[in-house]
XYZ file of C-alpha atoms in Angstrom:
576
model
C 24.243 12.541 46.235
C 22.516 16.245 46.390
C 22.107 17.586 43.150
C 22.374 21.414 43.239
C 19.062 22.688 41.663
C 19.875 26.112 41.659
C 23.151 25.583 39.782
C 23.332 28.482 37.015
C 25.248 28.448 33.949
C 25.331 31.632 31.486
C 25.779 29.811 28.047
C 27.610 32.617 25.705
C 28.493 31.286 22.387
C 31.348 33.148 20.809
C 30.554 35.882 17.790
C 32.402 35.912 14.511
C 32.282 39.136 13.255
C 33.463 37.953 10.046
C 30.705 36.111 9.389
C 28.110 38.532 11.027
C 29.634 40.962 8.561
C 29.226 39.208 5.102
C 25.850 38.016 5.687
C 24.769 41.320 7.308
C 25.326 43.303 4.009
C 24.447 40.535 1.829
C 20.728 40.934 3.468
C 20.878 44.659 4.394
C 20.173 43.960 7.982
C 21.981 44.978 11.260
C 25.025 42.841 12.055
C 23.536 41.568 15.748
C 20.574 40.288 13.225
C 22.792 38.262 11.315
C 24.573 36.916 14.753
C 21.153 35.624 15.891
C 20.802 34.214 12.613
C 24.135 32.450 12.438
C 23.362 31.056 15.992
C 19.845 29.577 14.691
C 22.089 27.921 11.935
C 21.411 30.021 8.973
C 24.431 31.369 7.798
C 23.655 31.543 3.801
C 21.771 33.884 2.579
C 19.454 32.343 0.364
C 18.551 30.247 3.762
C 18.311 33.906 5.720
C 15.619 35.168 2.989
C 13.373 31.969 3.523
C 13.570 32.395 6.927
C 13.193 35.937 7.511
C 10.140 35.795 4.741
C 8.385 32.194 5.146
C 6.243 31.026 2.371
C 3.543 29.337 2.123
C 4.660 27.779 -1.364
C 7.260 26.313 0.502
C 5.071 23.868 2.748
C 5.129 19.921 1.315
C 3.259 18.555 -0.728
C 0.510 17.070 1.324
C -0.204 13.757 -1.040
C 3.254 13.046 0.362
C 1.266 12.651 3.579
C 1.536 8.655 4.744
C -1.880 6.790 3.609
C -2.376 10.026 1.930
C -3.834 8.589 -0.901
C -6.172 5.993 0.844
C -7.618 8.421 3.642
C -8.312 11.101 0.788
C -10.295 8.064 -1.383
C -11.918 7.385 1.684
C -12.913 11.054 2.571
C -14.058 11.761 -0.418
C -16.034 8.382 -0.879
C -18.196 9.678 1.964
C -18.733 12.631 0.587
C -20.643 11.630 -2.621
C -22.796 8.929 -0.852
C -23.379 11.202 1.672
C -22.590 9.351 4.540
C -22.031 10.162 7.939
C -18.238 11.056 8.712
C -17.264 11.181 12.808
C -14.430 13.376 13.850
C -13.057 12.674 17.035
C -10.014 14.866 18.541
C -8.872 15.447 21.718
C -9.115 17.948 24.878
C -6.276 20.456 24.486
C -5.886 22.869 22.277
C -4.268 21.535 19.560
C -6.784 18.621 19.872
C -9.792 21.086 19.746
C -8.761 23.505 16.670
C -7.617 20.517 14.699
C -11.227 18.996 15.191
C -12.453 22.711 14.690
C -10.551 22.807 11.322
C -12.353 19.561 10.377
C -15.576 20.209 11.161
C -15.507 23.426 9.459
C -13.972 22.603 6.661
C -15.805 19.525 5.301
C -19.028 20.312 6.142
C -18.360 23.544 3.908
C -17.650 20.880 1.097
C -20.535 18.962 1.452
C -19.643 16.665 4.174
C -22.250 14.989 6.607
C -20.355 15.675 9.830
C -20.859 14.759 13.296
C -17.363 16.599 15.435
C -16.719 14.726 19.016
C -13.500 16.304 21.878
C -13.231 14.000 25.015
C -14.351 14.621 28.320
C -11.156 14.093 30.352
C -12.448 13.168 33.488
C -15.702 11.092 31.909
C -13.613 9.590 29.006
C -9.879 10.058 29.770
C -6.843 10.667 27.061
C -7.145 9.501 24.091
C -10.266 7.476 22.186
C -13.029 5.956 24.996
C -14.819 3.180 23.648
C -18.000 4.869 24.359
C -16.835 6.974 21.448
C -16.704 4.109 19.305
C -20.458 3.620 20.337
C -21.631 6.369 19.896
C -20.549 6.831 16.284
C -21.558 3.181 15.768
C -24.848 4.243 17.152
C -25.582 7.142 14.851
C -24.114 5.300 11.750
C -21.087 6.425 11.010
C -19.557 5.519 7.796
C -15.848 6.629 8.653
C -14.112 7.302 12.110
C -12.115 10.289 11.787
C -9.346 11.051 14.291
C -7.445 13.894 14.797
C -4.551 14.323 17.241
C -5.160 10.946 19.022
C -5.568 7.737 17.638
C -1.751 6.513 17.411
C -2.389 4.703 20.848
C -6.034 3.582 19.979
C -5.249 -0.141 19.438
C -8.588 -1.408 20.925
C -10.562 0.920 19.762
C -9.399 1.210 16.182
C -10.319 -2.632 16.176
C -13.536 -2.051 17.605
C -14.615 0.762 15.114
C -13.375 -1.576 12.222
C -15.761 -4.586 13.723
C -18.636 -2.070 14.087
C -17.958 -1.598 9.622
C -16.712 1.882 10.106
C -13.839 2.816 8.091
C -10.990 4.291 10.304
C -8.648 7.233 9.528
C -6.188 8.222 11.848
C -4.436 12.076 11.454
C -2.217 12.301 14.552
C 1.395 13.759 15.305
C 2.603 11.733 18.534
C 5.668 9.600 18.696
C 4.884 5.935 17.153
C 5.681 2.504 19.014
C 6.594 -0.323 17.761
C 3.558 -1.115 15.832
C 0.477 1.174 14.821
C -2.936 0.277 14.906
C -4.737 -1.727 12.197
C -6.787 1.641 10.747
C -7.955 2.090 7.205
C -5.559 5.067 6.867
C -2.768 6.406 9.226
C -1.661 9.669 8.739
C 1.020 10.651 10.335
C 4.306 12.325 9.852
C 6.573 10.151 12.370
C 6.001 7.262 10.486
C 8.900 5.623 8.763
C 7.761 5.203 5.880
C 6.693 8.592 5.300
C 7.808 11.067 2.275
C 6.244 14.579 3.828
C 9.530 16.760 3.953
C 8.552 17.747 7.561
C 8.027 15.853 10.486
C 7.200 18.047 13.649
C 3.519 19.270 12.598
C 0.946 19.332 15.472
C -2.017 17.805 15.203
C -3.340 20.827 14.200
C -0.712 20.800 11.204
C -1.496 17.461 10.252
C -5.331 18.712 9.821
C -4.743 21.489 8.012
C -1.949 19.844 5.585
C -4.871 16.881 4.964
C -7.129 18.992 4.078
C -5.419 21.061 1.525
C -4.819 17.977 -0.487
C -8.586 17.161 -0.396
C -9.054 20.960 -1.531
C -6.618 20.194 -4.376
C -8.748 16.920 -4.892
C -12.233 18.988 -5.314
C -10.646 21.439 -7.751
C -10.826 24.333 -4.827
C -8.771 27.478 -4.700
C -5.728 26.563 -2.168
C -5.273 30.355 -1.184
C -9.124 30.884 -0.561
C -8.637 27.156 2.022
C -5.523 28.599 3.482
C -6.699 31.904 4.375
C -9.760 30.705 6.183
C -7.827 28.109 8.020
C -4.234 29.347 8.942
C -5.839 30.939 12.187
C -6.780 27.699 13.837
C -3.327 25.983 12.587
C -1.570 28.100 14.076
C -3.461 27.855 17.241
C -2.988 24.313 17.929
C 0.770 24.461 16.175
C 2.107 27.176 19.340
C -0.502 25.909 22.156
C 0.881 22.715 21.667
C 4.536 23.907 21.886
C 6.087 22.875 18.482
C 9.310 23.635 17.187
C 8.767 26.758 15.747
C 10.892 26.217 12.362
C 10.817 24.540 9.296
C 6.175 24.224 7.956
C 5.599 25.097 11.683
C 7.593 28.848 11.258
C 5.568 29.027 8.384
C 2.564 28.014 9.496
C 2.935 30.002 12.307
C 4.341 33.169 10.730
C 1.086 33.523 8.663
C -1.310 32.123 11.274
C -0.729 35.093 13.620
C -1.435 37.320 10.716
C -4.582 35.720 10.177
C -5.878 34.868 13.598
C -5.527 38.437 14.299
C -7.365 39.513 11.450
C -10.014 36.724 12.294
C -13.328 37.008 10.883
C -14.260 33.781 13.184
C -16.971 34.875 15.298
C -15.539 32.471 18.446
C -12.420 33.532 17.923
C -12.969 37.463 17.832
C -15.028 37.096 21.126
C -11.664 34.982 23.152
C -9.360 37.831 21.821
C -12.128 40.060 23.223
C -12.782 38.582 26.386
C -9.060 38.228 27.135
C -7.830 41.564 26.269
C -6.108 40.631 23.329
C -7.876 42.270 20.517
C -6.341 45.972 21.386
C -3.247 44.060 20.250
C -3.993 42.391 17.577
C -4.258 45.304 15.730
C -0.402 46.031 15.912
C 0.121 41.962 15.210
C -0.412 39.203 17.575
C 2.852 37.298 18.673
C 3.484 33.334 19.650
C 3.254 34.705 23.364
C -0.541 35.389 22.923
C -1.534 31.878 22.014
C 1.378 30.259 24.277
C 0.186 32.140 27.548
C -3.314 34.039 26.899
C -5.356 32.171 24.256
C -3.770 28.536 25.047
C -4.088 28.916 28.847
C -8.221 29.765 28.499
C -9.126 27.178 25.638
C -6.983 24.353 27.513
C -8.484 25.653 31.022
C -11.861 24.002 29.376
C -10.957 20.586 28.898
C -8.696 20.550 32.355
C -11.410 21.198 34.662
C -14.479 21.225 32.392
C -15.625 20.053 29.134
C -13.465 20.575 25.984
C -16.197 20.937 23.972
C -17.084 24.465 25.365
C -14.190 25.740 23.906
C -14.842 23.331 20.172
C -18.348 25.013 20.517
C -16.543 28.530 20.710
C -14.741 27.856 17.674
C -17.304 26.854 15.673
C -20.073 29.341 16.810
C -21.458 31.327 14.104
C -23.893 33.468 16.373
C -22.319 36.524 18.385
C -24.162 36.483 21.937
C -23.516 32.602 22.503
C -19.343 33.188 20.966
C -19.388 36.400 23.766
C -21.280 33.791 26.870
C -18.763 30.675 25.378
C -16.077 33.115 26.162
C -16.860 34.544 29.328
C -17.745 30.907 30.258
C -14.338 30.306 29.503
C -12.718 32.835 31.437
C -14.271 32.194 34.468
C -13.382 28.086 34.341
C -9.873 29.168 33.269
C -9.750 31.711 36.802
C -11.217 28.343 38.412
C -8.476 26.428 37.012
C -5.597 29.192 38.413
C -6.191 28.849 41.975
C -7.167 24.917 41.637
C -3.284 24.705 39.525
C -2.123 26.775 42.877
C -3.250 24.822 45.511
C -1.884 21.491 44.026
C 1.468 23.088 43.082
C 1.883 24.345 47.204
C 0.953 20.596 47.982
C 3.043 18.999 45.668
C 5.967 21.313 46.371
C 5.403 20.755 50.176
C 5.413 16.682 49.453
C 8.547 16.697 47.563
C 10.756 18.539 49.827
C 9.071 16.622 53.128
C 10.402 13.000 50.971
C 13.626 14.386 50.024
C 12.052 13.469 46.270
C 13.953 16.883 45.461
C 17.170 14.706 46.495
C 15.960 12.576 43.713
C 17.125 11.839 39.617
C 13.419 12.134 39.106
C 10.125 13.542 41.169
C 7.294 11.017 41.556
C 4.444 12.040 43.551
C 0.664 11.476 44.058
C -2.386 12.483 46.235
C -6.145 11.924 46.921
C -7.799 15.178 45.669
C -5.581 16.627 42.910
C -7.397 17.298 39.758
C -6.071 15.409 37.105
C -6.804 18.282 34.665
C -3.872 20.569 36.109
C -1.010 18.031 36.972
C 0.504 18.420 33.366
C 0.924 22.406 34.569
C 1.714 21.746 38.366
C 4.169 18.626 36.875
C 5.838 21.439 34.822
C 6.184 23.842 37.599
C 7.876 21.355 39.872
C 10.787 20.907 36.931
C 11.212 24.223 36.954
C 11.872 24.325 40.587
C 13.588 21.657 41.434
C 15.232 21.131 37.944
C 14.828 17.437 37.479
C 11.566 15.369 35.905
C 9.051 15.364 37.137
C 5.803 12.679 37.449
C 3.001 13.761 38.950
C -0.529 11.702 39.775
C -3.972 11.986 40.764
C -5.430 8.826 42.724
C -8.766 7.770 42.274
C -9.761 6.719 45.709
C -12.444 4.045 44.257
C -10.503 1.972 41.721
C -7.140 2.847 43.528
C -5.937 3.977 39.909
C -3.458 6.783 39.323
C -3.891 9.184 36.232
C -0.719 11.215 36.027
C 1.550 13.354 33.503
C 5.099 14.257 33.315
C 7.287 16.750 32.347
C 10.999 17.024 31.992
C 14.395 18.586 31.434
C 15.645 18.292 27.994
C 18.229 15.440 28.864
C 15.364 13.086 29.946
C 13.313 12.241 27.606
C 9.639 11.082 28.765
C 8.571 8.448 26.121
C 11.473 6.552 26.027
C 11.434 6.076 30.059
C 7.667 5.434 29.731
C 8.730 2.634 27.213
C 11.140 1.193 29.335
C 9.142 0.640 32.173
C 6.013 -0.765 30.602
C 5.964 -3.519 33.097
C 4.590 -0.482 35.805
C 2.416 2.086 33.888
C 1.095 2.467 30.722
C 1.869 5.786 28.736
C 2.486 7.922 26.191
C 3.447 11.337 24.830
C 6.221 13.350 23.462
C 9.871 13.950 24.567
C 8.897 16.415 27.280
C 5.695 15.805 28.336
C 3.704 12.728 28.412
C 0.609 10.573 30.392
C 0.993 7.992 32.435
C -1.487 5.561 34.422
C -0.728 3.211 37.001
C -1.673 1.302 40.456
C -1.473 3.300 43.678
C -0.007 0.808 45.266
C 3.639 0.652 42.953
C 3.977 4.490 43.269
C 6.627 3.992 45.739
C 8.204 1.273 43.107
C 7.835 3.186 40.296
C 9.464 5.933 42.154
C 12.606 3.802 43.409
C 12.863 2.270 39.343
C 12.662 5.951 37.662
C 15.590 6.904 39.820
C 17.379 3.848 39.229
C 17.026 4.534 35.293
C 17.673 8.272 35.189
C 20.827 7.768 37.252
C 22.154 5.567 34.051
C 21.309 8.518 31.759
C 22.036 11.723 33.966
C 25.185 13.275 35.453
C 24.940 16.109 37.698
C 24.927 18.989 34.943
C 21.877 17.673 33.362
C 20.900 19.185 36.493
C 22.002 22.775 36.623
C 20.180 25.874 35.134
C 22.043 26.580 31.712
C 20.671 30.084 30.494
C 20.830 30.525 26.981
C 22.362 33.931 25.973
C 22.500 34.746 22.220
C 25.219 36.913 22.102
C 27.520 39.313 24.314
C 27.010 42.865 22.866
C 28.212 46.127 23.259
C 25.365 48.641 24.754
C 25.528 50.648 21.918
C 23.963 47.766 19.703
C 20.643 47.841 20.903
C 19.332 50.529 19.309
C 15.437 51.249 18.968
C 15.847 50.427 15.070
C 17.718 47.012 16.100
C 14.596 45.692 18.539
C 12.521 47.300 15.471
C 14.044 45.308 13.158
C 13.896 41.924 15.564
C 10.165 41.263 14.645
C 11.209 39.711 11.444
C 12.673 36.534 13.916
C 8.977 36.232 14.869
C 7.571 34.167 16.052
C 9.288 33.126 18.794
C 8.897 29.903 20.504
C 10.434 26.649 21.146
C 13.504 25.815 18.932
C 13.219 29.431 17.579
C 13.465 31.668 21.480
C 13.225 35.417 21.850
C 17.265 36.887 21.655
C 18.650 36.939 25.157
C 21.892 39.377 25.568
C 24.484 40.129 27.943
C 26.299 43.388 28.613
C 29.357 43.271 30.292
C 31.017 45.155 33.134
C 28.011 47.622 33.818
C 27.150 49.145 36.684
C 24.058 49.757 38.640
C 23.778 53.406 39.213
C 20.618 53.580 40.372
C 18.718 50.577 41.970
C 14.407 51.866 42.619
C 11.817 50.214 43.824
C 8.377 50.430 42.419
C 4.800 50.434 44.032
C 5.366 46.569 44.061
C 8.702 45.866 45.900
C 9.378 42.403 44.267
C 9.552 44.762 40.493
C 12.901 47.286 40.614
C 13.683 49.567 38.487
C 17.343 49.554 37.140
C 19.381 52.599 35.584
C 22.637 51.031 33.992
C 25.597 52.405 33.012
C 29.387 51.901 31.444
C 31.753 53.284 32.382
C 30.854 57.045 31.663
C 28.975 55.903 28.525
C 24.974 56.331 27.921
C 22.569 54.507 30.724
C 20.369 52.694 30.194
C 16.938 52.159 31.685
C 16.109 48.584 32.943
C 13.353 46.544 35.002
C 13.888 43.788 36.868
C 10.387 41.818 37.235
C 10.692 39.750 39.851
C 14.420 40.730 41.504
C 13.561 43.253 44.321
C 14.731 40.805 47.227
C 17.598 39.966 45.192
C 18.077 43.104 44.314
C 17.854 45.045 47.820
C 21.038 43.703 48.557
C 22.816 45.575 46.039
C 24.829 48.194 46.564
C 24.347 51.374 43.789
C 27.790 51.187 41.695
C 28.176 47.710 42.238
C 29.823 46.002 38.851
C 27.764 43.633 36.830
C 27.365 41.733 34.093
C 23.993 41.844 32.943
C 21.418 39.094 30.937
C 18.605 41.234 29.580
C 16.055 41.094 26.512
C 15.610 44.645 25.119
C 12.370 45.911 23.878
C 10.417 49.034 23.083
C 7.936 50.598 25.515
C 5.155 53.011 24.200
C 3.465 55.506 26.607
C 1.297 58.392 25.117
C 2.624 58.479 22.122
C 6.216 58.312 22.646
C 8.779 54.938 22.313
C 11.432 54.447 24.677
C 13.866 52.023 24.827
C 14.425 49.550 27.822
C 15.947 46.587 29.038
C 14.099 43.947 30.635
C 17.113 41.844 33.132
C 16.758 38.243 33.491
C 19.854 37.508 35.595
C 23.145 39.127 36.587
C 26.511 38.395 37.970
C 28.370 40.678 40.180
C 32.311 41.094 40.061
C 34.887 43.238 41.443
């Protein structure tokens, strides 16, 4: 059977004005605020308040950590003999600013420190026992880890037979059984007591370390503020939930990364036009798609540790070459994502894998550093997971990732079909590695298991829309007054809206025909200015006056010196 991919559903949940009322004067805030806090499940106003104002008094205690106790004796151990402590993270972002956070911070507490991010095409994910070596080699004491090691069975067992003492910090999903480390810190377990389970690996750093601040009888606030910047960098790049510690944690991240006094980090916010904005505040949407993208472009196509030696320069001409280094490997890693996604895309529909429960394809050529993007891109056109691999023409071996749709979830199916490839990850995106040769089989048993967990919908576009309003709602004060929902992110998105029974009055084309500008109107009510990024073909067929209903996101455009409201659409639906 076919699946429709293009399938839309508008998904309008119904308001109670009641409701919207009470807690709307209980807070002082607009009504539509207290909708699209009713819809995010906070509906008391004691809950609103933490929400609205997230504190950092109300993160966990971090001895509540698992093996909290043991890693910290461990830690600190080292630190009064004096003996060499080797951090190893990994080669995205979260990876990189949690080993940043640990480098940093212990070697300002006296801490002999030696900071390690994988190569991914020398060493692959996770720990390489050439890692292991080279920490036996310079005499390591204790094998750190940070946002890897959960996996690291082998070499866990070989850094514990070298007479290193191994603690694991790390955030993904946990099998069946963990490795035999000194010290295992990590939220998922099930025997853990931290309040909070979802922390990046970035989160899990900067939680650690607090405690061991605690431990040396250091102000917490002095810790926090220098810190909070790079938490909250790997906590969005690595696409969190962005509620409960990680709101938080995020919340007062942005406030600090923007206020950075990190050389590295001023010269990326430099370098990537950023830093004109961080002086009105820095949104999750800067990290998510302009200070992620660069720092993860790096370990894709490069070396990781260009963008770990960014964060922890201290000198300003090398920070300002790290980060023009950086933004020429991450316009290198654009056009390389490009020409694998017009392959890939090409593949599928040629197979009829786009007929498929889930997409499994593979080439000669494809760097293995931009599938996870190019994997992601296929889901979100042909709305069904997606596995895609690079083959190593030599050993014949596939290196691949995966992403998904929110029905399928990735470790689970990477579990159940451990007899083909070995993997591991989260719920939407994951690793995998496998034989060229059962690509084809691996293919035919995905689609076997997805059809026993998928029905058709799974399959169709479901737009979230917060709320149907009234035009007159969205006021200048109301978008105003939507910054305290920031940050937006996953679990926490930016308010979609719909207007009903509009009309176009005026449809415009800009200098680029695939942008239109959109004047709408009700009845003979106020219009309202509009763009539609994106929608000119769409849009050319249109007739002026033609009825709609209209999916938009509102927000406030400056020019010289005065604000105007606008509408940005994101779908419609015509009628009558």
């Amino acid at each position: 059977m076919q699946i429709p991919a293009t399938a839309t559903h508008w998904s309008i949940p119904t308001r109670d004005r009641i409701r919207e009322g009470e807690l709307a004067r209980a807070l002082d805030v607009p009504e539509l605020i207290a909708c699209l806090l009713i819809n995010r499940g906070i509906t008391e106003p004691d809950q609103a308040q933490h929400y609205l104002n997230p504190s950092l008094d109300d993160l966990g205690d971090p001895s509540l950590l698992p093996d909290y106790t043991e890693a910290s004796r461990i830690l600190l151990d080292a630190r009064e003999r004096k003996t060499r402590v080797f951090v190893h993270g990994d080669y995205d972002v979260d990876g990189v600013s949690s080993a940043a956070i640990f480098d940093r911070f212990l070697k300002k507490v006296g801490f002999n420190v030696h900071t390690h991010v994988p190569h991914r095409m020398k060493e692959g994910y996770g720990i390489h026992s050439s890692a292991v070596e080279a920490a036996k080699a310079m005499g390591a004491d204790v094998f750190l880890t940070c946002d890897c090691g959960i996996s690291a069975f082998d070499q866990i067992a070989a850094a514990r037979e070298a007479g290193m003492r191994v603690v694991v910090t790390d955030h993904h999903s946990i099998g069946e059984t963990m490795p035999q480390a000194h010290a295992l810190i990590n939220p998922h377990r099930p025997d853990s007591q931290y309040p909070f389970t979802e922390l990046s690996g970035a989160g899990v750093v900067f939680r650690f370390c607090e405690g061991l601040t605690r431990e040396l009888g250091l102000p917490v606030d002095k810790y926090r503020n220098a810190f909070l910047d790079l938490a909250a960098l790997g906590t969005v790049a690595d696409v969190m939930p962005l509620e409960g510690e990680n709101r938080i944690l995020a919340r007062h991240g942005l406030t600090a990364l923007a206020a950075t006094k990190k050389i590295g980090l001023r010269a990326l916010l430099r370098e990537s036009g950023v830093e004109l904005k961080a002086s009105k505040g820095l949104r999750a949407y800067h990290i998510g798609y302009v200070l992620g993208p660069r720092l993860n472009a790096a370990g894709r196509i490069d070396d990781a540790a260009i963008s770990l030696k960014l964060l922890l320069s201290r000198d300003e001409q090398e920070a300002t070459q790290l980060a023009r280094q950086i933004e020429q490997i991450n316009e290198q890693r654009r056009a390389e994502q490009m020409r694998i996604l017009d392959e890939a895309s090409q593949m599928v529909l040629e197979t009829g894998a786009n007929d498929r429960y889930v997409i499994v394809v593979a080439s000669e050529g494809w760097h293995a550093g931009v599938i996870g993007i190019v994997a992601g891109r296929l889901v979100e056109q042909f709305r069904r997971p997606a596995f895609v691999g690079s083959i190593d023409p030599d050993t014949g071996k596939v290196k691949g990732s995966a992403r998904t749709i929110p029905s399928f979830h990735l470790y689970h199916a990477l579990q159940a079909h451990t007899h083909l490839m070995d993997g591991g990850g989260h719920a939407m995106a994951a690793g995998f590695s496998a034989e060229s040769g059962r690509i084809a089989e691996i293919a035919d048993a995905l689609d076997t298991y997805a059809r026993g967990i998928l029905t058709e919908e799974d399959f169709a576009i479901t737009r979230r829309v917060d709320a149907a309003v009234d035009p007159e709602e969205i006021t200048p004060a109301f978008v105003a007054a939507l910054n305290a929902l920031e940050p937006f992110g996953d679990s926490n998105p930016e308010p979609v809206f719909v207007a009903r029974d509009m009309s176009f009055a005026q449809i415009t084309p800009t200098r680029k025909p695939e942008h239109v500008q959109v004047t709408l109107r009700r009845q003979d009510g106020p219009v309202v200015q509009a763009m539609g990024f994106g929608m000119g073909a769409r849009l050319a067929e249109v007739q002026a006056g033609a009825r709609v209903d209209v999916m938009f996101q509102p927000e406030l455009d400056e020019y010289r010196g005065v604000t105007r409201l606008k509408w940005i659409l994101k779908d419609y639906e015509l009628f009558g």
